[in-house]
Amino acid sequence: MEDTELRRACAAAIASTGAKEEVVFSIRVAKGRGIFEKLGRLAKPRVLALTSKNSTRGDQDRAFLRVLKYSTGGVLEPAKLYKLKHLSKLEVLSNDTTGCTFILGFDNLRNHSVAPPQWTMRNIDDRNRFLLSVLNICKELFARLPKVVGIDIVEMALWAKENTPTVTDEVSSDNGPTTEVPVKREIKVTVEKDLVSQAEEEDMESLLGTYVLGVGEADAFSERMKKELHALEAANVHSLLESEFLIEEVLQGLEAARACVDDMDEWLRIFNTKLRHMREDIASIESRNNKLEMQSVSNKALIEELDKLLERLRIPSEYAASLTGGSFEESWMLKNVEACEWLAGAIHNLEVPNLDPSYTNMRAVREKRAELEKLKTTFVNRASEFLRNYFSSLVDFMISDKSYFSQRGQLKRPDHADLRYKCRTYARLLQHLKSLDRSSLGPLRKAYCQSLNLLLRREAREFANELRASTKASRNPTIWLEGSTGPSQTPNSADTSTVSEAYAKMLTIFIPLLVDESSFFAHFMCFEVPALVPAGGPALNKKGAKDDDDDDLGIMDPDGNDMKPDSGTSELGTLNEALQELLDGIQEDFYAVVDWAYKIDPLRCISMHGITERYLSGQKADAAGFVRKLLHDLESKISVQFGRFVDEACHQIERNERNVRQIGVLSYIPRFATLAARMEQYIQGQSRELVDKAYTKLVSTMFTTLEKIAQSGDPKGADIILLENYAAFQNSLYDLANVVPTLAKFYHQASEAYEQACTRHIGGIITGQFSRLFEFHRRIEELSFTITPEEIPFQLGLSKSELRKVVKTSLSGIDKSINAMYRRLQRNLNSEELLPSLWDKCKKEFLEKYDSFVQTVMRIYGNENIPSVDEMRELLSSL
């Protein structure tokens, strides 16, 4: 019985592909059962579905056999599709004893070597149901039947009549859920319809009607058959007796024929022997002919191979002359390059796998290979010697001509265009030298580096000397924070911008030059390194603009970010060592410019640091390794020099401790404000961190020295010194602290220290003037932690009478006492501008202390007749 759920699943799987087909029949099968079980493999579960599709173009309907498989989630999905109109054979396998395995043969399979699909049903009934459905569809749609093998179609028709399948149809009820109702459906297959037509059936009936069997009674029919049998036997015996003489004649003829056959057999044996000998002779002749023909072909091929080998081994006379004794002048370079190319190719062709391994041990090949190696060695030595001398002569010529260098009153930008043009003449020669003998490039690179290093150092030295000589700038003092001069005197601040401009000009001229020289060296000397600048992209910024006419290559990847996987990383170390030798020593002239600028104005280290940092940021992706290292060293040198200036300034601050008496605002406080304003003017680019570190060190030293000076003097005046200097620090750096975060941090630190010093100083004045009153208050507060408030008035020295006595003594003539506080505060201060704010703080602090005293008295002693806080506030306001 068909599985309705299976049909629905098949319909859903087919609909998911977009096909509009109706599932006529579906059944579960196993693919590959039988043969695969013998091989130890499991059968694959599949579902076969017969589908039909109505034609929309007016022709006949189409029918398909779909194969569906289960996915990993147990969901059906289409696997294969067969058209039933191409079904040619339906065969039940005889080697399957169950009869459940069958094969469907299609006449349109592209690969006929592939076995047709084989399927195995669960039982005979499933097999018959599927096969009958296939036959029905073929008969109804295509008016033909496929060839049926291995099963009697009549038995199938009888089985169909006995087994009418029952399927379930879904019936929807208005009052309840859907129910399934069994419905019988007859299979429309009959023996007559499948085997013979109506006309054939009528012909068979008429034929059977012409013969009267007479089988009405079995005994009579049996007797009749016995009589006919006896009659036939008698007729046979009679015919044999009548033909006896004929038989004898036949026997005689057979005897004569046998004799002839024996003679013929003898003749055939003789002929066979002769033919066998002839065949052996012919085979021998053919074997000799084949050997001779093979030998002739082999000799011809051998001669051709030897001619090719001789052609390989031949050394052209013109190439031999160029390699052994040719000139290296520019006009001969084309011939030399052609000779190098031939030599490299000849050596390459004598190596495996370009040469057959069987030739490698031949004497002629070994001798010719040795001759080629000798030619290579000779040419490499000659070319190397020529290039070493050529490099040295080029540089010597440029050094001897003073017009190439800066002279008095004239700064000259180094120009190596002519030098590079002459070197490029031999670029291809160097490439061929590398392919012939890589080790030959080492001495050549060393010779080039040594020669060009002399030229670069001479150019840098002359340029730096003339740059310093032509730059006019007044020398600024290095003593900014020394306490020997008055606080109102500040160092001169002459304009020294020309110093920074000179340093920037040095970098602008030489940094691009060094990058170009490094790149040209890497390309010219055949280093395998990654490209320096991407195609179409500029190398440097506006300050260090780089010429686009140089075919430069990359030098170094200091950050390890721009390297390609196939780049020659193995040569980076060698290249950087060569660049160190090429450019070493030139850094001394840069250091000399830095030292010269430091002597004129140490603060110019800030702007030089920013300039260097800007060049460093521009060199991240395209600077040579040595150039980047040079910039780092310059940055460190400038930082060290500026650090020396900061250390010296700190020593100047610390020398203030040696003064015997320090009063008022220390001299380095206002001077530091002037110094900070000057430093802010010089900041460029990334030099903020350098300046912030200097601020941190200088201000920390200033505060530490201030604390030491306060502690070493009169203890009564320590807080005065602190509050005056911290106030001066805040006043002088107010504007800068609003824009510089580091100074803002120290501004807040000075503000806190100022408040603390004010609190201590004012507290001392108040306590000194009203010592008995606030001492009495302190003792009450201390006892409050140990005894109850009711017991305090009964303690010794804390009675109400003692309270009245203390109040009378301390508050009688209160206006005089307050005036005395004001005079004492005024007498100790050296900065009159601080007096109003300090006096306000003093009155506020006194009122807070007095308020606390009044509240304590009211809590312990009850309503005592003492002046209230409001009365005291009015008194202070009137004074």
Coordinates of N, CA, C and O in Angstrom, one line a residue, residues 1-3 5-11 13-14 21-32 44-52 64-70 76-84 87 90-91 100-106 116-122 126-134 137:
M1 N 0.9 -1.2 0.0 CA 0.0 0.0 0.0 C 0.9 1.2 0.0 O 1.9 1.3 0.7
E2 N 0.6 2.2 -0.9 CA 1.4 3.4 -1.0 C 1.4 4.2 0.3 O 0.4 4.3 1.0
D3 N 2.5 4.8 0.5 CA 2.7 5.6 1.7 C 2.4 7.1 1.4 O 3.1 7.7 0.6
E5 N 2.4 9.8 3.2 CA 3.4 10.8 3.7 C 4.6 10.8 2.8 O 5.2 11.8 2.6
L6 N 5.0 9.6 2.3 CA 6.2 9.5 1.4 C 5.9 10.3 0.2 O 6.8 11.0 -0.4
R7 N 4.7 10.1 -0.4 CA 4.3 10.9 -1.6 C 4.4 12.4 -1.4 O 4.8 13.2 -2.2
R8 N 3.9 12.8 -0.2 CA 3.9 14.2 0.1 C 5.4 14.7 0.2 O 5.7 15.8 -0.2
A9 N 6.2 13.9 0.9 CA 7.6 14.3 1.0 C 8.3 14.4 -0.3 O 9.1 15.4 -0.6
C10 N 8.0 13.5 -1.2 CA 8.6 13.5 -2.6 C 8.1 14.7 -3.3 O 8.8 15.4 -4.0
A11 N 6.8 15.0 -3.2 CA 6.2 16.2 -3.9 C 6.9 17.5 -3.4 O 7.2 18.4 -4.2
A13 N 9.9 17.8 -2.1 CA 11.3 17.8 -2.5 C 11.4 18.2 -4.0 O 12.2 19.0 -4.4
I14 N 10.4 17.7 -4.8 CA 10.5 18.1 -6.3 C 10.0 19.5 -6.5 O 10.6 20.2 -7.3
E21 N 5.6 19.0 -11.3 CA 5.3 17.6 -11.6 C 4.4 17.0 -10.6 O 4.5 17.4 -9.4
E22 N 3.6 16.1 -11.0 CA 2.6 15.4 -10.1 C 3.2 14.0 -9.8 O 3.6 13.3 -10.7
V23 N 3.3 13.6 -8.5 CA 3.8 12.3 -8.1 C 2.7 11.3 -8.3 O 1.7 11.3 -7.6
V24 N 3.0 10.4 -9.2 CA 2.0 9.3 -9.5 C 2.2 8.1 -8.5 O 1.3 7.5 -8.0
F25 N 3.5 7.8 -8.3 CA 3.8 6.6 -7.5 C 5.1 6.9 -6.8 O 6.0 7.5 -7.4
S26 N 5.3 6.4 -5.5 CA 6.6 6.5 -4.8 C 6.8 5.3 -3.9 O 5.8 4.8 -3.4
I27 N 8.0 4.9 -3.8 CA 8.3 3.7 -3.0 C 9.8 3.8 -2.6 O 10.6 4.3 -3.2
R28 N 10.0 3.1 -1.4 CA 11.4 3.1 -0.9 C 12.1 1.9 -1.4 O 11.6 0.8 -1.5
V29 N 13.4 2.1 -1.8 CA 14.2 1.0 -2.4 C 15.6 1.2 -1.8 O 15.9 2.1 -1.0
A30 N 16.5 0.2 -2.2 CA 17.9 0.2 -1.8 C 18.7 0.2 -3.1 O 18.4 -0.7 -4.0
K31 N 19.7 1.1 -3.2 CA 20.5 1.1 -4.4 C 21.8 0.3 -4.2 O 22.5 0.4 -3.2
G32 N 22.1 -0.6 -5.1 CA 23.4 -1.3 -5.1 C 23.3 -2.5 -4.3 O 24.4 -3.1 -3.9
K44 N 22.6 1.7 -0.3 CA 22.2 3.1 0.0 C 20.6 3.2 -0.1 O 20.1 2.8 -1.1
P45 N 20.0 3.7 0.9 CA 18.5 3.9 0.9 C 18.2 5.0 -0.1 O 18.8 6.1 -0.1
R46 N 17.2 4.7 -1.0 CA 16.7 5.7 -1.9 C 15.2 5.6 -2.0 O 14.6 4.7 -1.5
V47 N 14.6 6.6 -2.7 CA 13.2 6.6 -2.9 C 13.0 6.9 -4.4 O 13.5 7.8 -5.0
L48 N 12.2 5.9 -5.1 CA 11.9 6.1 -6.5 C 10.5 6.7 -6.6 O 9.5 6.2 -5.9
A49 N 10.3 7.7 -7.4 CA 9.0 8.4 -7.6 C 8.8 8.5 -9.1 O 9.6 8.9 -9.9
L50 N 7.5 8.0 -9.5 CA 7.1 8.2 -10.9 C 6.3 9.4 -10.9 O 5.3 9.6 -10.2
T51 N 6.7 10.4 -11.8 CA 6.0 11.7 -11.9 C 5.5 11.9 -13.3 O 6.1 11.3 -14.3
S52 N 4.5 12.7 -13.5 CA 4.0 13.1 -14.8 C 3.9 14.6 -14.8 O 3.7 15.3 -13.8
F64 N 8.4 10.9 -15.9 CA 9.8 10.8 -15.4 C 9.9 9.8 -14.3 O 8.9 9.5 -13.6
L65 N 11.1 9.3 -14.1 CA 11.5 8.5 -13.0 C 12.5 9.3 -12.2 O 13.6 9.6 -12.7
R66 N 12.1 9.7 -11.0 CA 13.0 10.5 -10.1 C 13.6 9.7 -9.0 O 12.9 8.9 -8.4
V67 N 14.9 9.9 -8.8 CA 15.6 9.2 -7.7 C 15.9 10.2 -6.6 O 16.5 11.3 -6.9
L68 N 15.4 10.0 -5.4 CA 15.6 10.9 -4.3 C 16.4 10.3 -3.2 O 16.3 9.1 -2.9
K69 N 17.3 11.0 -2.5 CA 18.1 10.5 -1.5 C 17.9 11.3 -0.2 O 17.3 12.4 -0.2
Y70 N 18.3 10.8 0.9 CA 18.2 11.4 2.2 C 19.4 12.3 2.5 O 20.5 11.8 2.4
L76 N 14.4 14.5 2.3 CA 14.5 14.0 0.9 C 15.0 15.2 0.1 O 14.5 16.3 0.2
E77 N 15.9 14.9 -0.9 CA 16.3 15.8 -1.9 C 16.5 15.1 -3.2 O 17.0 14.0 -3.2
P78 N 16.2 15.7 -4.3 CA 16.3 15.1 -5.6 C 17.8 14.7 -5.9 O 18.7 15.5 -5.6
A79 N 18.0 13.5 -6.5 CA 19.4 13.1 -6.8 C 19.5 12.9 -8.3 O 20.4 13.5 -8.9
K80 N 18.7 12.1 -9.0 CA 18.8 11.9 -10.4 C 17.4 11.9 -11.1 O 16.4 11.8 -10.4
L81 N 17.4 12.1 -12.4 CA 16.1 12.2 -13.2 C 16.3 11.4 -14.5 O 17.3 11.6 -15.2
Y82 N 15.4 10.4 -14.7 CA 15.3 9.6 -15.9 C 14.0 9.9 -16.6 O 12.9 10.0 -16.0
K83 N 14.1 10.0 -18.0 CA 12.8 10.1 -18.8 C 12.4 8.7 -19.2 O 13.1 7.9 -19.8
L84 N 11.1 8.4 -18.9 CA 10.6 7.0 -19.1 C 10.4 6.8 -20.6 O 10.3 5.6 -21.0
L87 N 13.1 4.4 -21.7 CA 13.2 3.1 -21.0 C 13.1 2.1 -22.0 O 12.1 1.9 -22.8
L90 N 13.6 -3.8 -19.0 CA 13.2 -4.0 -17.6 C 13.6 -5.4 -17.3 O 12.9 -6.3 -17.7
E91 N 14.7 -5.6 -16.5 CA 15.2 -6.9 -16.3 C 15.3 -7.2 -14.8 O 15.8 -6.5 -14.0
C100 N 13.9 -9.8 -5.9 CA 13.5 -8.4 -5.6 C 14.4 -7.4 -6.3 O 14.2 -6.2 -6.1
T101 N 15.5 -7.8 -7.0 CA 16.5 -6.9 -7.6 C 16.2 -6.9 -9.1 O 16.1 -7.9 -9.7
F102 N 16.2 -5.7 -9.6 CA 15.9 -5.5 -11.1 C 16.8 -4.3 -11.6 O 17.3 -3.5 -10.8
I103 N 16.9 -4.3 -12.9 CA 17.7 -3.3 -13.6 C 16.8 -2.5 -14.6 O 16.0 -3.2 -15.3
L104 N 16.9 -1.2 -14.6 CA 16.2 -0.4 -15.6 C 17.2 0.1 -16.7 O 18.2 0.8 -16.3
G105 N 17.0 -0.3 -17.9 CA 17.9 0.1 -19.0 C 17.3 1.2 -19.8 O 16.2 1.1 -20.3
F106 N 18.1 2.3 -20.0 CA 17.7 3.4 -20.8 C 18.6 3.6 -22.0 O 19.9 3.4 -21.9
P116 N 23.7 0.0 -15.9 CA 22.4 0.7 -15.7 C 22.0 0.7 -14.3 O 22.5 -0.1 -13.5
P117 N 21.1 1.5 -13.9 CA 20.7 1.6 -12.5 C 20.1 0.2 -12.0 O 19.3 -0.4 -12.7
Q118 N 20.5 -0.2 -10.8 CA 20.1 -1.5 -10.2 C 19.4 -1.2 -8.8 O 20.0 -0.4 -8.0
W119 N 18.2 -1.7 -8.6 CA 17.5 -1.4 -7.4 C 17.0 -2.7 -6.8 O 16.8 -3.7 -7.5
T120 N 16.8 -2.6 -5.5 CA 16.4 -3.8 -4.7 C 15.2 -3.4 -3.9 O 15.2 -2.4 -3.1
M121 N 14.1 -4.1 -4.1 CA 12.8 -3.9 -3.3 C 12.8 -4.7 -2.0 O 13.6 -5.6 -1.8
R122 N 11.9 -4.3 -1.1 CA 11.8 -5.0 0.1 C 11.2 -6.3 0.0 O 11.5 -7.3 0.7
D126 N 6.2 -5.3 -3.5 CA 6.6 -3.9 -3.9 C 7.2 -3.9 -5.3 O 7.0 -3.0 -6.1
R127 N 8.0 -5.0 -5.6 CA 8.6 -5.0 -7.0 C 7.5 -5.0 -8.0 O 7.5 -4.3 -9.0
N128 N 6.5 -5.9 -7.8 CA 5.4 -6.0 -8.9 C 4.6 -4.7 -9.0 O 4.3 -4.3 -10.1
R129 N 4.4 -4.1 -7.8 CA 3.6 -2.8 -7.9 C 4.4 -1.8 -8.7 O 3.8 -1.1 -9.5
F130 N 5.7 -1.7 -8.4 CA 6.5 -0.7 -9.2 C 6.6 -1.0 -10.6 O 6.3 -0.1 -11.5
L131 N 6.8 -2.3 -11.0 CA 7.0 -2.6 -12.4 C 5.7 -2.4 -13.1 O 5.7 -2.0 -14.3
L132 N 4.6 -2.8 -12.5 CA 3.3 -2.7 -13.2 C 3.0 -1.2 -13.4 O 2.4 -0.8 -14.5
S133 N 3.3 -0.4 -12.5 CA 3.1 1.1 -12.6 C 3.9 1.6 -13.8 O 3.4 2.4 -14.6
V134 N 5.1 1.2 -13.9 CA 6.0 1.6 -15.1 C 5.4 1.1 -16.4 O 5.3 1.9 -17.4
I137 N 2.3 3.2 -17.4 CA 2.6 4.5 -17.9 C 3.1 4.5 -19.3 O 2.8 5.2 -20.2

